[in-house]
Coordinates of C-alpha atoms and ligand atoms in Angstrom, one line a residue:
X11 CA -3.7 -11.2 -21.1
X12 CA -7.4 -11.6 -22.1
X13 CA -10.9 -10.8 -21.1
X14 CA -13.9 -13.1 -21.0
X15 CA -13.8 -16.7 -22.2
X16 CA -16.9 -18.9 -22.6
X17 CA -17.5 -22.2 -20.8
X18 CA -16.2 -23.4 -17.4
X19 CA -12.5 -22.9 -16.9
X20 CA -10.8 -25.5 -14.7
X21 CA -7.6 -24.5 -12.9
X22 CA -5.5 -25.5 -9.9
X23 CA -5.2 -22.0 -8.5
X24 CA -7.3 -18.9 -9.1
X25 CA -5.8 -15.7 -7.8
X26 CA -8.3 -12.9 -7.2
X27 CA -6.9 -9.5 -8.0
X28 CA -4.2 -8.3 -10.5
X29 CA -2.5 -5.8 -8.2
X30 CA 1.1 -6.1 -7.3
X31 CA 0.5 -8.7 -4.5
X32 CA -1.7 -11.0 -6.6
X33 CA 0.6 -11.0 -9.5
X34 CA 3.8 -11.4 -7.4
X35 CA 2.1 -14.4 -5.8
X36 CA 1.1 -15.9 -9.1
X37 CA 4.7 -15.4 -10.3
X38 CA 6.2 -17.0 -7.3
X39 CA 3.8 -20.0 -7.6
X40 CA 4.6 -20.5 -11.3
X41 CA 8.4 -20.3 -10.6
X42 CA 8.0 -23.2 -8.1
X43 CA 5.3 -25.2 -9.9
X44 CA 5.7 -24.5 -13.6
X45 CA 3.0 -27.0 -14.6
X46 CA 0.2 -25.4 -12.5
X47 CA -2.9 -24.3 -14.3
X48 CA -3.3 -20.8 -12.9
X49 CA -5.6 -17.9 -13.6
X50 CA -5.6 -14.3 -12.2
X51 CA -9.1 -12.8 -12.2
X52 CA -9.3 -9.0 -12.1
X53 CA -12.4 -6.8 -11.9
X54 CA -10.9 -3.9 -13.8
X55 CA -9.8 -3.6 -17.4
X56 CA -6.1 -3.2 -16.5
X57 CA -3.6 -4.5 -14.0
X58 CA -2.5 -2.1 -11.1
X59 CA -5.8 -0.3 -11.4
X60 CA -6.0 0.5 -7.7
X61 CA -3.4 0.8 -4.9
X62 CA -0.6 -0.7 -7.0
X63 CA -1.0 2.1 -9.6
X64 CA -1.7 4.9 -7.1
X65 CA 1.1 5.2 -4.6
X66 CA 4.2 7.1 -3.6
X67 CA 6.6 4.8 -5.4
X68 CA 8.9 4.5 -2.4
X69 CA 11.0 1.4 -1.9
X70 CA 10.9 1.3 1.9
X71 CA 14.0 0.3 3.9
X72 CA 12.1 -1.0 6.9
X73 CA 12.5 1.8 9.3
X74 CA 9.1 2.0 10.9
X75 CA 7.9 -1.5 11.6
X76 CA 7.7 -3.3 14.9
X77 CA 10.8 -5.6 15.0
X78 CA 9.8 -9.2 14.3
X79 CA 6.6 -8.2 12.6
X80 CA 5.6 -9.5 9.2
X81 CA 6.1 -6.0 7.8
X82 CA 9.6 -5.8 9.2
X83 CA 10.6 -9.2 7.9
X84 CA 8.9 -9.1 4.5
X85 CA 9.9 -5.5 3.8
X86 CA 13.6 -6.3 4.3
X87 CA 13.4 -9.5 2.2
X88 CA 11.1 -7.9 -0.4
X89 CA 13.3 -4.9 -0.9
X90 CA 16.3 -7.1 -1.9
X91 CA 14.1 -9.2 -4.2
X92 CA 12.6 -6.1 -5.8
X93 CA 16.0 -4.5 -6.4
X94 CA 17.2 -7.6 -8.2
X95 CA 14.0 -7.9 -10.1
X96 CA 14.1 -4.3 -11.3
X97 CA 17.7 -4.6 -12.4
X98 CA 17.1 -7.8 -14.3
X99 CA 14.0 -6.4 -16.1
X100 CA 15.4 -2.9 -16.8
X101 CA 12.8 -1.2 -14.5
X102 CA 14.2 2.1 -13.2
X103 CA 15.0 2.1 -9.5
X104 CA 17.0 4.7 -7.7
X105 CA 18.3 5.4 -4.1
X106 CA 17.8 9.1 -3.3
X107 CA 17.6 8.3 0.4
X108 CA 15.1 9.4 3.1
X109 CA 15.5 12.1 5.8
X110 CA 13.1 11.9 8.7
X111 CA 13.1 15.3 10.3
X112 CA 12.4 16.3 13.9
X113 CA 11.2 19.9 13.8
X114 CA 11.6 20.7 17.5
X115 CA 12.6 19.2 20.9
X116 CA 9.2 17.7 21.5
X117 CA 9.8 15.3 18.6
X118 CA 13.2 14.1 19.7
X119 CA 12.0 11.2 21.9
X120 CA 9.9 9.8 19.0
X121 CA 12.9 10.2 16.6
X122 CA 15.0 8.3 19.1
X123 CA 12.4 5.5 19.3
X124 CA 12.3 5.4 15.5
X125 CA 16.1 5.1 15.4
X126 CA 15.9 2.1 17.8
X127 CA 13.4 0.4 15.5
X128 CA 15.5 1.1 12.5
X129 CA 18.5 -0.4 14.1
X130 CA 16.6 -3.4 15.4
X131 CA 15.4 -3.9 11.8
X132 CA 19.0 -3.6 10.5
X133 CA 18.1 -0.7 8.1
X134 CA 21.2 -0.3 5.8
X135 CA 23.3 2.7 6.6
X136 CA 20.9 4.3 9.0
X137 CA 22.4 7.3 10.9
X138 CA 21.2 10.1 13.1
X139 CA 22.3 13.5 11.8
X140 CA 22.5 17.0 13.1
X141 CA 21.7 20.3 11.4
X142 CA 25.0 20.6 9.5
X143 CA 24.7 17.2 7.8
X144 CA 21.0 17.8 7.2
X145 CA 21.9 20.9 5.3
X146 CA 24.3 18.9 3.1
X147 CA 21.7 16.3 2.3
X148 CA 18.7 18.6 1.9
X149 CA 19.8 22.3 2.0
X150 CA 16.3 23.7 2.0
X151 CA 14.8 21.6 4.7
X152 CA 14.3 22.9 8.2
X153 CA 14.6 20.8 11.4
X154 CA 16.8 20.2 14.4
X155 CA 17.8 16.6 14.0
X156 CA 17.0 13.8 11.6
X157 CA 17.4 10.2 10.7
X158 CA 19.1 9.5 7.4
X159 CA 18.3 6.3 5.5
X160 CA 20.5 6.4 2.4
X161 CA 19.2 3.1 1.0
X162 CA 15.5 4.1 0.8
X163 CA 14.6 4.1 -2.8
X164 CA 12.1 4.9 -5.5
X165 CA 10.6 3.1 -8.4
X166 CA 7.4 3.0 -10.5
X167 CA 5.2 0.2 -9.0
X168 CA 2.9 0.3 -12.1
X169 CA 5.8 -0.7 -14.3
X170 CA 6.8 -3.4 -11.7
X171 CA 3.2 -4.8 -11.7
X172 CA 3.1 -4.8 -15.5
X173 CA 6.4 -6.7 -15.6
X174 CA 5.1 -9.3 -13.1
X175 CA 2.0 -9.6 -15.3
X176 CA 4.2 -10.2 -18.4
X177 CA 6.2 -12.8 -16.5
X178 CA 3.1 -14.6 -15.3
X179 CA 1.8 -14.9 -18.9
X180 CA 5.3 -16.0 -20.1
X181 CA 5.2 -18.8 -17.6
X182 CA 1.9 -20.0 -18.8
X183 CA -0.4 -18.3 -16.3
X184 CA -3.5 -16.5 -17.6
X185 CA -4.7 -13.0 -16.6
X186 CA -8.3 -12.3 -17.2
X187 CA -9.2 -8.7 -17.0
X188 CA -12.7 -7.2 -16.5
X189 CA -13.7 -10.4 -14.7
X190 CA -14.9 -9.6 -11.2
X191 CA -15.6 -12.5 -9.0
X192 CA -19.2 -11.9 -7.9
X193 CA -20.0 -15.2 -6.1
X194 CA -18.2 -18.3 -4.9
X195 CA -19.8 -21.7 -4.5
X196 CA -18.1 -24.4 -2.5
X197 CA -18.2 -28.0 -4.0
X198 CA -16.6 -31.0 -2.3
X199 CA -13.6 -31.0 -4.7
X200 CA -13.4 -27.4 -5.9
X201 CA -14.6 -23.8 -5.5
X202 CA -16.6 -22.3 -8.4
X203 CA -16.0 -18.6 -8.9
X204 CA -18.8 -16.8 -10.7
X205 CA -17.7 -14.1 -13.1
X206 CA -19.5 -12.2 -15.9
X207 CA -17.3 -14.1 -18.4
X208 CA -18.3 -17.5 -17.1
X209 CA -17.5 -19.7 -14.1
X210 CA -14.0 -20.8 -13.0
X211 CA -13.6 -24.0 -11.2
X212 CA -10.5 -23.8 -9.0
X213 CA -8.9 -26.4 -6.6
X214 CA -7.7 -23.5 -4.5
X215 CA -8.0 -19.7 -4.4
X216 CA -5.7 -17.0 -3.3
X217 CA -7.6 -13.8 -2.6
X218 CA -5.5 -10.6 -3.0
X219 CA -8.4 -8.2 -3.4
X220 CA -7.1 -5.0 -1.7
X221 CA -10.0 -2.6 -1.1
X222 CA -12.4 -5.5 -1.4
X223 CA -10.5 -8.0 0.7
X224 CA -13.3 -8.2 3.3
X225 CA -16.1 -8.6 0.6
X226 CA -14.1 -11.4 -1.2
X227 CA -13.6 -13.1 2.2
X228 CA -17.4 -13.0 2.7
X229 CA -17.9 -14.6 -0.7
X230 CA -15.7 -17.5 0.3
X231 CA -17.9 -17.9 3.4
X232 CA -14.8 -17.3 5.6
X233 CA -15.6 -13.9 7.0
X234 CA -16.7 -14.1 10.7
X235 CA -17.8 -11.4 13.0
X236 CA -14.2 -11.2 14.3
X237 CA -12.7 -10.8 10.8
X238 CA -11.3 -7.3 10.0
X239 CA -13.2 -5.0 7.6
X240 CA -11.7 -2.6 5.1
X241 CA -11.8 1.1 5.6
X242 CA -10.8 3.1 2.5
X243 CA -8.4 6.0 3.4
X244 CA -7.8 8.4 0.5
X245 CA -4.4 10.0 0.2
X246 CA -4.2 13.2 -1.8
X247 CA -1.0 14.6 -3.2
X248 CA 0.1 17.9 -4.5
X249 CA 2.6 18.1 -7.4
X250 CA 5.4 20.6 -7.0
X251 CA 6.3 22.9 -9.9
X252 CA 9.8 22.3 -11.4
X253 CA 11.1 25.4 -9.5
X254 CA 9.8 24.0 -6.2
X255 CA 10.9 20.5 -7.0
X256 CA 14.5 21.8 -7.2
X257 CA 14.3 22.5 -3.5
X258 CA 14.1 18.8 -2.7
X259 CA 16.8 16.2 -3.5
X260 CA 15.2 13.0 -2.2
X261 CA 12.5 11.9 0.3
X262 CA 11.7 14.1 3.3
X263 CA 9.4 12.8 6.0
X264 CA 8.1 14.2 9.3
X265 CA 8.4 12.1 12.5
X266 CA 5.3 9.9 12.3
X267 CA 2.5 9.9 14.9
X268 CA 2.7 6.4 16.4
X269 CA -1.1 6.3 16.9
X270 CA -1.6 5.9 13.1
X271 CA -0.3 3.5 10.6
X272 CA 0.3 6.4 8.1
X273 CA 3.5 8.3 7.8
X274 CA 2.4 11.9 7.6
X275 CA 2.5 14.3 4.7
X276 CA 5.9 14.0 3.1
X277 CA 7.9 15.0 0.1
X278 CA 8.7 12.3 -2.5
X279 CA 10.9 12.6 -5.5
X280 CA 9.5 10.4 -8.1
X281 CA 11.5 8.2 -10.5
X282 CA 10.3 10.6 -13.4
X283 CA 11.8 13.6 -11.6
X284 CA 8.5 15.1 -10.3
X285 CA 8.2 15.8 -6.6
X286 CA 4.9 15.1 -4.8
X287 CA 3.8 16.4 -1.4
X288 CA 1.5 14.0 0.4
X289 CA -0.3 11.8 0.8
X290 CA -2.6 12.9 3.6
X291 CA -5.1 10.3 5.1
X292 CA -8.8 11.1 4.9
X293 CA -11.7 8.7 5.1
X294 CA -13.0 8.0 1.6
X295 CA -16.8 7.5 1.3
X296 CA -16.3 5.0 -1.4
X297 CA -13.8 2.2 -2.0
X298 CA -12.9 3.8 -5.3
X299 CA -13.2 7.3 -3.8
X300 CA -10.3 8.9 -5.7
X301 CA -12.1 12.3 -5.7
X302 CA -13.4 14.1 -2.7
X303 CA -17.0 14.1 -4.0
X304 CA -17.1 10.3 -4.6
X305 CA -19.7 8.7 -2.3
X306 CA -21.1 5.2 -2.3
X307 CA -24.2 4.7 -0.1
X308 CA -23.4 1.0 0.3
X309 CA -19.8 1.7 1.4
X310 CA -20.9 4.4 3.7
X311 CA -23.8 2.5 5.3
X312 CA -21.5 -0.5 5.8
X313 CA -19.0 1.6 7.5
X314 CA -21.5 3.3 9.8
X315 CA -23.0 -0.1 10.8
X316 CA -19.6 -1.4 11.8
X317 CA -18.9 -1.1 15.5
X318 CA -15.2 -0.9 14.9
X319 CA -15.6 2.0 12.6
X320 CA -17.9 3.8 15.1
X321 CA -15.3 3.3 17.8
X322 CA -12.5 4.6 15.6
X323 CA -14.6 7.7 14.7
X324 CA -15.3 8.4 18.3
X325 CA -11.6 8.3 19.2
X326 CA -10.3 10.2 16.3
X327 CA -13.0 12.6 15.2
X328 CA -10.8 15.6 16.1
X329 CA -7.6 14.4 14.3
X330 CA -9.8 13.2 11.4
X331 CA -11.6 16.5 11.2
X332 CA -8.3 18.4 11.1
X333 CA -7.0 16.1 8.4
X334 CA -10.2 16.7 6.3
X335 CA -9.9 20.4 6.7
X336 CA -6.3 20.3 5.5
X337 CA -7.6 18.2 2.6
X338 CA -10.1 20.8 1.5
X339 CA -7.9 23.8 2.2
X340 CA -4.8 24.1 0.0
X341 CA -3.5 26.8 2.3
X342 CA -3.6 24.4 5.3
X343 CA -2.0 21.6 3.3
X344 CA 0.8 23.9 2.2
X345 CA 1.4 25.2 5.7
X346 CA 1.8 21.6 6.8
X347 CA 4.6 21.1 4.3
X348 CA 6.1 24.6 5.0
X349 CA 6.8 23.4 8.5
X350 CA 9.9 21.5 7.1
X351 CA 10.2 23.2 3.7
X352 CA 9.6 26.9 4.5
X353 CA 10.5 28.2 1.0
X354 CA 7.6 26.4 -0.6
X355 CA 4.8 28.7 -1.9
X356 CA 1.2 27.9 -2.5
X357 CA 1.4 28.9 -6.2
X358 CA 4.1 26.3 -6.7
X359 CA 1.8 23.3 -6.0
X360 CA -1.0 21.7 -8.0
X361 CA -3.6 19.4 -6.6
X362 CA -3.4 15.7 -7.5
X363 CA -3.0 12.8 -8.0
X364 CA -4.8 10.7 -5.3
X365 CA -4.7 7.1 -4.1
X366 CA -7.0 5.1 -1.8
X367 CA -5.5 2.8 0.8
X368 CA -7.1 -0.4 1.9
X369 CA -6.7 -0.4 5.7
X370 CA -8.0 -3.3 7.7
X371 CA -10.0 -2.3 10.9
X372 CA -10.6 -4.7 13.8
X373 CA -14.0 -5.1 15.3
X374 CA -12.7 -3.2 18.4
X375 CA -11.8 -0.2 16.3
X376 CA -8.1 -0.7 16.1
X377 CA -6.4 -0.2 12.8
X378 CA -4.6 -3.4 12.0
X379 CA -1.0 -2.5 11.8
X380 CA 0.7 -5.6 10.4
X381 CA 0.2 -7.5 7.2
X382 CA -2.5 -10.1 7.7
X383 CA -2.1 -13.2 5.5
X384 CA -4.6 -15.8 6.6
X385 CA -5.2 -19.4 5.6
X386 CA -8.7 -20.9 5.3
X387 CA -10.4 -24.0 3.7
X388 CA -8.8 -24.1 0.2
X389 CA -8.4 -20.3 0.3
X390 CA -5.6 -18.0 1.3
X391 CA -6.6 -14.5 2.2
X392 CA -4.6 -11.3 2.1
X393 CA -6.7 -9.4 4.6
X394 CA -4.3 -6.5 5.2
X395 CA -1.6 -5.5 2.8
X396 CA -1.0 -1.7 3.2
X397 CA 2.3 0.1 2.7
X398 CA 5.0 -1.3 2.5
X399 CA 3.3 -4.1 0.6
X400 CA 4.4 -2.9 -2.8
X401 CA 8.1 -2.9 -1.6
X402 CA 7.5 -6.3 0.0
X403 CA 5.4 -7.8 -2.9
X404 CA 7.9 -10.5 -4.0
X405 CA 8.5 -11.6 -0.4
X406 CA 4.7 -11.7 0.3
X407 CA 4.3 -13.7 -2.9
X408 CA 7.0 -16.1 -1.9
X409 CA 5.3 -16.6 1.5
X410 CA 1.9 -17.1 0.0
X411 CA 3.2 -19.4 -2.7
X412 CA 5.0 -21.6 -0.1
X413 CA 1.9 -21.7 2.1
X414 CA -0.4 -22.6 -0.8
X415 CA 1.9 -25.4 -2.0
X416 CA 2.0 -26.8 1.5
X417 CA -1.7 -26.4 2.5
X418 CA -3.3 -27.3 -0.8
X419 CA -0.8 -30.0 -1.9
X420 CA -0.1 -28.2 -5.2
Ligands
LIG762 C1 -1.6 6.6 -1.4 C2 -0.8 5.3 -1.3 C3 0.6 5.4 -1.1 C4 1.4 4.3 -1.0 N1 2.8 4.4 -1.0 C5 3.5 3.2 -0.9 C6 4.9 3.3 -1.1 O1 5.5 4.3 -1.3 N2 5.6 2.1 -1.0 C7 5.0 0.9 -0.8 O2 5.7 -0.1 -0.7 N3 3.6 0.8 -0.7 C8 2.9 1.9 -0.8 N4 1.5 1.9 -0.7 C9 0.9 0.6 -0.5 C10 0.9 -0.3 -1.8 O3 0.5 0.5 -2.9 C11 -0.1 -1.4 -1.5 O4 0.2 -2.0 -0.3 C12 -0.1 -2.4 -2.6 O5 -0.3 -1.8 -3.9 C13 -1.2 -3.5 -2.3 O6 -1.3 -4.3 -3.5 P1 -2.5 -5.3 -3.6 O7 -2.3 -6.1 -4.8 O8 -2.8 -5.9 -2.4 O9 -3.8 -4.3 -3.9 P2 -4.4 -3.6 -5.2 O10 -3.3 -3.0 -6.0 O11 -5.4 -2.7 -4.7 O12 -5.0 -4.8 -6.0 C14 -6.2 -5.5 -5.6 C15 -6.9 -5.8 -6.9 O13 -8.0 -6.7 -6.6 C16 -9.0 -6.4 -7.5 N5 -10.2 -7.0 -7.1 C17 -10.9 -6.7 -5.9 N6 -12.0 -7.4 -5.8 C18 -12.1 -8.2 -6.9 C19 -13.0 -9.2 -7.3 N7 -14.1 -9.5 -6.6 N8 -12.8 -9.9 -8.4 C20 -11.6 -9.6 -9.2 N9 -10.7 -8.7 -8.8 C21 -10.9 -8.0 -7.7 C22 -9.0 -4.9 -7.6 O14 -9.6 -4.4 -8.7 C23 -7.5 -4.6 -7.6 O15 -6.9 -4.5 -8.9 C24 0.7 3.0 -0.9 C25 -0.6 2.9 -1.1 C26 -1.4 4.1 -1.3 C27 -2.9 4.0 -1.5

């Protein structure tokens, strides 16, 4: 792994972004085409600097996603590939299981709909459980019925991303850190990527830029008025004290609100034994808005000028406002968790950490639900890769690698 190198670099493929998706794609390409000249260009000084290093660490089993969607297919495939990869590389992965809890009668129809989805997606071992079995699985959790997904797992996606990076380098790929792509020039036979460390001439490009996916698409000249834009949604967590962590065995989720692509504040046991509550979902005023006070005038002005964003804000100002209130008020956040973990006390949780999600937004104000992997002229774009893209990374990489080989004649 290096930083800047002088002169023009010539490669067959340049991958933009050293997150889990970019590196999985580079790895899958090099497995299929070992002789490719491939470089991964990353704006930050380390891999997994953004979403891939700031997430819940849950290996999703595929419960939530519309049957037949890219998310449903690639999550299922990706989970199997990830499990084998972790085992082969000595990366910790565990299966504490997930309980999705209905708190009262009004949530039962949504729980039933979720079960239907889970069954259609062939989620391993999925079962509906009543209060007695719930108490066996999570003795301190309150609720009237639940879905139990015993093969939902946990890992550390930062470690996974670093392992992909090592593998990419071992297979002859280069990873250039602190090299943001700032402009792209199209030539008849190549694209020239401008970076502070010098230009890179690439026969083809795969853009896996996460929070900057729309801006990188604009650099390639392939962002139209209809293309989605990225809205950054911060997710804050609270870390439970060891005493409170002992109240939770695995992963405990509420029944999600189907209007949103987020899963609701949940409890996640981490692979290092910590338990986190969160993440919530509040609009971030900056793409790197990890703290509440982080504001970028450019990011904010761009959002406000976007008709899709204005439409979203009009429809969801009430829910968004309540979520922001819960974000600022520890008491409100804790009360949200106490709905299903009543023994939790406010003095048992500490604020942090936080992550920022890259969520694609359509021009009509709809949040793009599915993965969006789009092909252009010598460029492949990952336009929307929210959760479960870390779980699905090797399957997304496989899909993009096959597509790139096919389209670009690699
Ligand atoms: C709070 C939170 C919780 C989540 N929980 C889970 C979970 O439990 N399970 C799960 O499967 N998924 C989860 N996810 C989703 C998962 O983390 C993401 O889907 C995944 O990490 C996306 O990977 P990526 O490589 O596309 O993006 P990123 O990791 O964001 O990587 C994109 C990279 O592109 C780089 N880049 C951008 N522009 C440029 C440029 N111009 N030049 C060079 N480099 C550039 C960025 O610096 C960045 O490193 C969660 C996400 C968040 C935020």
